[in-house]
C-alpha positions as YAML, in Angstrom:
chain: A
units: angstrom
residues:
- id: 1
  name: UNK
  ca: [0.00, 0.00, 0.00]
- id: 2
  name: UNK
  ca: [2.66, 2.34, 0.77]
- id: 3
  name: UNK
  ca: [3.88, 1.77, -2.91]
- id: 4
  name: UNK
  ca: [0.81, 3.30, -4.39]
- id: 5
  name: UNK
  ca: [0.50, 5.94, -1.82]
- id: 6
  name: UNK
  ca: [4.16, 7.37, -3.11]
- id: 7
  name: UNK
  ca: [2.86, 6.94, -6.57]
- id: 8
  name: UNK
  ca: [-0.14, 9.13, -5.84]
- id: 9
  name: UNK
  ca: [1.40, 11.88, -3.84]
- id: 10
  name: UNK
  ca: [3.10, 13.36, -6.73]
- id: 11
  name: UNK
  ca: [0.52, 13.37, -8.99]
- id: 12
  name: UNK
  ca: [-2.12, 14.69, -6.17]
- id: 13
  name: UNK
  ca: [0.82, 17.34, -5.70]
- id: 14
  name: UNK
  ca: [0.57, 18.30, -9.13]
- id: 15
  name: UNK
  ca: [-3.18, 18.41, -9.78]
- id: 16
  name: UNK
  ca: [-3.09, 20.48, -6.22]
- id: 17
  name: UNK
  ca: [-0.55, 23.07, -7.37]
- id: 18
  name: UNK
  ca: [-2.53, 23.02, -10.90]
- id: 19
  name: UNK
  ca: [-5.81, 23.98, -9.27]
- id: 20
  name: UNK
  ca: [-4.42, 26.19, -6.69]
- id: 21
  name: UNK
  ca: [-2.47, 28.52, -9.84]
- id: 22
  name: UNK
  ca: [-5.60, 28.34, -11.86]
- id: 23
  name: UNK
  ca: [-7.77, 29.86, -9.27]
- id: 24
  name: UNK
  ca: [-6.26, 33.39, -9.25]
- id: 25
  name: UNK
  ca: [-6.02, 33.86, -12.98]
- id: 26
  name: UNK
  ca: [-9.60, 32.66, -12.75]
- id: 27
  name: UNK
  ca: [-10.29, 34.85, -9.73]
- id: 28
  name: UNK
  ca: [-8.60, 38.30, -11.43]
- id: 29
  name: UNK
  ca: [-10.91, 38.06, -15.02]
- id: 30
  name: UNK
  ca: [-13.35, 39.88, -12.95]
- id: 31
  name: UNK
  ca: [-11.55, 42.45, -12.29]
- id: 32
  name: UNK
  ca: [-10.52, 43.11, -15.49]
- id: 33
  name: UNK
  ca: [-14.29, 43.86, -16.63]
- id: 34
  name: UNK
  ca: [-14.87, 47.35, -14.68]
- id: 35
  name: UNK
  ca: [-12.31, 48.49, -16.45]
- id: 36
  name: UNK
  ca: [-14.63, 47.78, -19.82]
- id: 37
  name: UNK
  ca: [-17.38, 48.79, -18.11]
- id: 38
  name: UNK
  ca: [-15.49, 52.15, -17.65]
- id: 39
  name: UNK
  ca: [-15.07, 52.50, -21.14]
- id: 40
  name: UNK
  ca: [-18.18, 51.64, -22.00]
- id: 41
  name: UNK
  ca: [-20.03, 53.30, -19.78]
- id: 42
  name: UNK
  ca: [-17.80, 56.49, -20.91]
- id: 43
  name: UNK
  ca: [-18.88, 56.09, -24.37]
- id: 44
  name: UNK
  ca: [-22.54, 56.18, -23.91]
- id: 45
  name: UNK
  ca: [-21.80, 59.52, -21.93]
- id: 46
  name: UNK
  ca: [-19.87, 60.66, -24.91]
- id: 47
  name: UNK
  ca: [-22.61, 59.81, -27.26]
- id: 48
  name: UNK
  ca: [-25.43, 61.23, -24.83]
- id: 49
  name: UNK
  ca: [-23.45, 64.40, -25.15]
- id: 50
  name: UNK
  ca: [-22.59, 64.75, -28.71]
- id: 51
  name: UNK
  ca: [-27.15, 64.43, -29.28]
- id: 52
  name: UNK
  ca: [-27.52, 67.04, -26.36]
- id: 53
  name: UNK
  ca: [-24.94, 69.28, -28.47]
- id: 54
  name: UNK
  ca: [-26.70, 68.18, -32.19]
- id: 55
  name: UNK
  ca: [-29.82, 69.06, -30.26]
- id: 56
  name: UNK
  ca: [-28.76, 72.51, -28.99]
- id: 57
  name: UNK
  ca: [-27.51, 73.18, -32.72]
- id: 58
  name: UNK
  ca: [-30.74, 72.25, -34.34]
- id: 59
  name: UNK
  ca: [-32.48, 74.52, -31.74]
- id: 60
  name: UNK
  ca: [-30.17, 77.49, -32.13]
- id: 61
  name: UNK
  ca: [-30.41, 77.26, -35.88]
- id: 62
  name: UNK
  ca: [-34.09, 76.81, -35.50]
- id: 63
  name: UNK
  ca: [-34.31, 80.20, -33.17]
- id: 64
  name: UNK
  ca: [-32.07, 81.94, -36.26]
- id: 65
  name: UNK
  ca: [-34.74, 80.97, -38.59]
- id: 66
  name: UNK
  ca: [-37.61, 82.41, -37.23]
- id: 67
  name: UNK
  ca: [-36.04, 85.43, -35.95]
- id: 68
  name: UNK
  ca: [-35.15, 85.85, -39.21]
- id: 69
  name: UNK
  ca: [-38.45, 85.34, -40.54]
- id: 70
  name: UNK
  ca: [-39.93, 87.18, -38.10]
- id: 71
  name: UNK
  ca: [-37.89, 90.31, -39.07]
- id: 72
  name: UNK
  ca: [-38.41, 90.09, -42.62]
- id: 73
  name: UNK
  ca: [-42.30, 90.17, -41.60]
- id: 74
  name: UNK
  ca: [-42.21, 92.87, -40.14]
- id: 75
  name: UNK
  ca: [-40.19, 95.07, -42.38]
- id: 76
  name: UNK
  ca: [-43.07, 94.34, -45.34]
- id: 77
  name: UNK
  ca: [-45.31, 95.22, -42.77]
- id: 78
  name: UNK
  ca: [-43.78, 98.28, -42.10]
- id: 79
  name: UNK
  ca: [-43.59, 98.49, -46.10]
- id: 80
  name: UNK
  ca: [-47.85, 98.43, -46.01]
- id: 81
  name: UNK
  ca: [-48.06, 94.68, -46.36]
- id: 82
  name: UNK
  ca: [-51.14, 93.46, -44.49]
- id: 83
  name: UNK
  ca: [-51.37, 89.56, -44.05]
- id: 84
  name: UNK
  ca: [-54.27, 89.61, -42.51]
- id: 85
  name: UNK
  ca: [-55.98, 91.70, -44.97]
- id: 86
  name: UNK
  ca: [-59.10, 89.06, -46.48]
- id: 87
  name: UNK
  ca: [-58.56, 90.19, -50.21]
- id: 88
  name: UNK
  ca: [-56.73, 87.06, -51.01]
- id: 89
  name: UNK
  ca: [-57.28, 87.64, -54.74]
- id: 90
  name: UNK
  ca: [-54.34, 90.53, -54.53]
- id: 91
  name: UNK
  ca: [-52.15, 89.16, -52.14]
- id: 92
  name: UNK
  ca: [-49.56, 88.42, -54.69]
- id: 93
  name: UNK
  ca: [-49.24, 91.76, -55.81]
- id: 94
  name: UNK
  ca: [-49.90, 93.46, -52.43]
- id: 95
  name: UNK
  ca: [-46.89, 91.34, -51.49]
- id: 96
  name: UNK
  ca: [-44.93, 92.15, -54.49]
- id: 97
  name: UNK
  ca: [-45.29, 96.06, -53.44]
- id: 98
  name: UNK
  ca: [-44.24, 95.92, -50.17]
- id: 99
  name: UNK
  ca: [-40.98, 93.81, -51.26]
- id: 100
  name: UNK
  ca: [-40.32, 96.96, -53.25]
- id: 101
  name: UNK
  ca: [-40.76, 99.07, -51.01]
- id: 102
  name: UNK
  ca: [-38.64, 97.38, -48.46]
- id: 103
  name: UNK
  ca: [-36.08, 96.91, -50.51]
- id: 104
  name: UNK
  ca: [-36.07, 100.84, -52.15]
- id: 105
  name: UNK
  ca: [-33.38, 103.47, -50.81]
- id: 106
  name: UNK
  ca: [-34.73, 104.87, -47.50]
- id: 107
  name: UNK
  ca: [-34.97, 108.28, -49.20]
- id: 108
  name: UNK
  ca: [-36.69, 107.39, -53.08]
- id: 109
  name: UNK
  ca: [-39.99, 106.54, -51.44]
- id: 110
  name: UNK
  ca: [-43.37, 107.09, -53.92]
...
């Protein structure tokens, strides 16, 4: 019996020392993963920020337009163009004459 017992106590040995060196490198792959998660999680920030700054453009460009629009408005209405006026059969002309006008010389006014 002895025989077989000095057989086996190298191999158990090895198998031992086998297990026992696996189990950190098994034991450390989680810790490797919050780094990933890190970068991960930074990207998604980075992309949550770059549609909060598209965003911010498309409402600042938006605000441009329609102040823009807005002015032109009123300088035909300061011109004599009425859009609420209900002759809809001369708007395009009506239109047409306050363009002119807003777009004469300040001083060669009819």
């Amino acid at each position: 019996m002895k025989i077989h017992i000095r057989k086996f106590t190298p191999v158990a040995a090895t198998i031992a020392f086998l297990i026992a060196g696996t189990a950190p490198v098994l034991a450390q792959t989680p810790a490797s993963e919050p780094v990933a998660q890190d970068a991960k999680a930074t990207a998604m920030e980075a992309k949550k920020q770059a549609r909060k700054d598209a965003r911010a453009k498309r409402k600042a460009e938006h605000k441009a337009a329609r102040a823009k629009n807005t002015a032109e408005i009123k300088k035909l209405e300061g011109a004599g163009y009425n859009p609420t006026a209900g002759d809809s059969t001369s708007y395009p002309q009506n239109l047409q004459n306050a363009e002119k006008k807003a777009t004469a010389p300040s001083g060669a006014s009819q």
